[in-house]
Amino acid sequence: MGSNESVGDEKEDYLSFMHQFDLQIPEIQLQISIFSLISQQCSWLNLHVLINHLIYIKMRCIFNP
């Protein structure tokens, strides 16, 4: 494949993005756990969809407590 390295980089970017916010929100901690679990097994396309979903949930928690 050869794209594993860039996937890893993007995963790191995503995780550092998440950590810029307050991760004490239980829903977010759960989602990050699920993300970590799934990201070890799934393709980059699925990972991309998951990242967008998590960002949506995070924004909803921040702006709609």
Coordinates of N, CA and C in Angstrom, one line a residue:
M1 N 0.8 -1.2 0.0 CA 0.0 0.0 0.0 C 0.9 1.3 0.0
G2 N 1.7 1.4 1.1 CA 2.6 2.5 1.1 C 2.0 3.8 1.7
S3 N 0.7 3.8 2.0 CA 0.1 5.0 2.5 C -0.1 5.0 4.0
N4 N 0.4 4.0 4.6 CA 0.3 3.9 6.1 C 0.9 5.0 6.8
E5 N 2.0 5.5 6.3 CA 2.7 6.6 7.1 C 1.9 7.9 7.1
S6 N 1.3 8.2 5.9 CA 0.5 9.4 5.9 C -0.7 9.3 6.7
V7 N -1.3 8.1 6.7 CA -2.5 7.8 7.6 C -2.1 8.1 9.0
G8 N -0.9 7.6 9.5 CA -0.5 7.7 10.8 C -0.3 9.2 11.1
D9 N 0.3 10.0 10.2 CA 0.5 11.4 10.4 C -0.9 12.1 10.6
E10 N -1.8 11.8 9.8 CA -3.1 12.4 9.8 C -3.8 12.0 11.1
K11 N -3.7 10.8 11.6 CA -4.2 10.4 12.8 C -3.7 11.2 14.0
E12 N -2.3 11.4 13.9 CA -1.7 12.2 15.0 C -2.2 13.6 15.0
D13 N -2.3 14.2 13.8 CA -2.9 15.6 13.6 C -4.3 15.6 14.3
Y14 N -5.1 14.6 14.0 CA -6.4 14.6 14.5 C -6.4 14.5 16.0
L15 N -5.6 13.6 16.6 CA -5.6 13.5 18.0 C -5.1 14.7 18.7
S16 N -4.1 15.4 18.1 CA -3.6 16.6 18.7 C -4.7 17.7 18.6
F17 N -5.4 17.7 17.5 CA -6.5 18.6 17.4 C -7.6 18.4 18.5
M18 N -7.9 17.2 18.8 CA -8.8 16.9 19.8 C -8.3 17.3 21.2
H19 N -7.0 17.2 21.4 CA -6.5 17.5 22.7 C -6.4 19.0 22.9
Q20 N -6.6 19.8 21.9 CA -6.7 21.3 22.1 C -7.9 21.7 22.9
F21 N -8.9 20.8 23.0 CA -10.1 21.1 23.6 C -10.1 20.4 25.0
D22 N -11.2 20.7 25.8 CA -11.3 20.0 27.1 C -11.9 18.6 26.9
L23 N -11.1 17.6 27.2 CA -11.5 16.2 27.0 C -12.2 15.6 28.2
Q24 N -12.6 16.5 29.1 CA -13.3 16.0 30.3 C -14.8 15.6 29.9
I25 N -15.2 15.9 28.7 CA -16.6 15.6 28.3 C -16.7 14.1 28.1
P26 N -17.5 13.3 28.9 CA -17.5 11.9 28.8 C -17.8 11.4 27.4
E27 N -18.7 12.0 26.7 CA -19.1 11.6 25.4 C -17.9 11.6 24.5
I28 N -17.1 12.6 24.6 CA -15.9 12.8 23.8 C -14.8 11.7 24.2
Q29 N -14.6 11.5 25.4 CA -13.7 10.5 25.9 C -14.1 9.1 25.3
L30 N -15.4 8.8 25.3 CA -15.8 7.5 24.8 C -15.6 7.5 23.3
Q31 N -15.9 8.6 22.6 CA -15.7 8.6 21.1 C -14.2 8.4 20.8
I32 N -13.3 9.0 21.6 CA -11.9 8.9 21.3 C -11.4 7.5 21.5
S33 N -12.0 6.8 22.6 CA -11.6 5.4 22.8 C -12.1 4.6 21.6
I34 N -13.3 4.8 21.1 CA -13.8 4.1 20.0 C -12.9 4.4 18.7
F35 N -12.6 5.6 18.6 CA -11.7 6.0 17.4 C -10.4 5.3 17.5
S36 N -9.8 5.2 18.7 CA -8.5 4.6 18.8 C -8.6 3.1 18.4
L37 N -9.7 2.5 18.9 CA -9.9 1.1 18.7 C -10.1 0.8 17.2
I38 N -11.0 1.5 16.6 CA -11.4 1.3 15.2 C -10.2 1.6 14.3
S39 N -9.5 2.7 14.6 CA -8.5 3.2 13.6 C -7.4 2.2 13.4
Q40 N -7.2 1.3 14.4 CA -6.2 0.3 14.2 C -6.5 -0.7 13.1
Q41 N -7.8 -0.8 12.8 CA -8.3 -1.9 12.0 C -8.9 -1.4 10.6
C42 N -9.3 -0.2 10.5 CA -10.1 0.2 9.4 C -9.3 0.9 8.3
S43 N -9.9 1.0 7.1 CA -9.2 1.7 6.0 C -9.2 3.2 6.2
W44 N -8.4 3.9 5.4 CA -8.3 5.3 5.6 C -9.6 6.0 5.3
L45 N -10.3 5.5 4.3 CA -11.6 6.1 3.9 C -12.6 6.1 5.1
N46 N -12.7 5.0 5.7 CA -13.6 4.9 6.9 C -13.1 5.7 8.0
L47 N -11.8 5.8 8.2 CA -11.2 6.6 9.2 C -11.5 8.1 9.0
H48 N -11.5 8.5 7.8 CA -11.8 9.9 7.4 C -13.2 10.2 7.8
V49 N -14.2 9.3 7.5 CA -15.6 9.5 7.8 C -15.7 9.6 9.3
L50 N -15.0 8.7 10.0 CA -15.1 8.7 11.5 C -14.5 10.0 12.1
I51 N -13.4 10.5 11.6 CA -12.9 11.7 12.1 C -13.9 12.9 11.9
N52 N -14.5 13.0 10.7 CA -15.5 14.0 10.5 C -16.6 13.9 11.5
H53 N -17.1 12.7 11.8 CA -18.1 12.4 12.7 C -17.7 12.9 14.1
L54 N -16.5 12.5 14.5 CA -16.1 12.9 15.9 C -15.9 14.4 16.0
I55 N -15.5 15.1 15.0 CA -15.4 16.6 15.0 C -16.8 17.2 15.1
Y56 N -17.7 16.6 14.4 CA -19.1 17.1 14.6 C -19.6 17.0 16.0
I57 N -19.4 15.8 16.6 CA -19.8 15.5 18.0 C -19.1 16.5 18.9
K58 N -17.8 16.7 18.7 CA -17.1 17.6 19.6 C -17.6 19.0 19.5
M59 N -17.9 19.5 18.3 CA -18.4 20.8 18.2 C -19.8 21.0 18.8
R60 N -20.6 19.9 18.7 CA -21.9 19.9 19.3 C -21.8 20.0 20.8
C61 N -20.8 19.3 21.4 CA -20.7 19.4 22.8 C -20.2 20.7 23.3
I62 N -19.3 21.3 22.5 CA -18.7 22.6 22.9 C -19.8 23.7 22.8
F63 N -20.5 23.8 21.7 CA -21.4 24.9 21.5 C -22.8 24.6 21.9
N64 N -23.1 23.4 22.3 CA -24.5 23.1 22.7 C -24.4 22.2 24.0
P65 N -23.8 22.7 25.1 CA -23.6 21.9 26.3 C -24.9 21.3 26.8

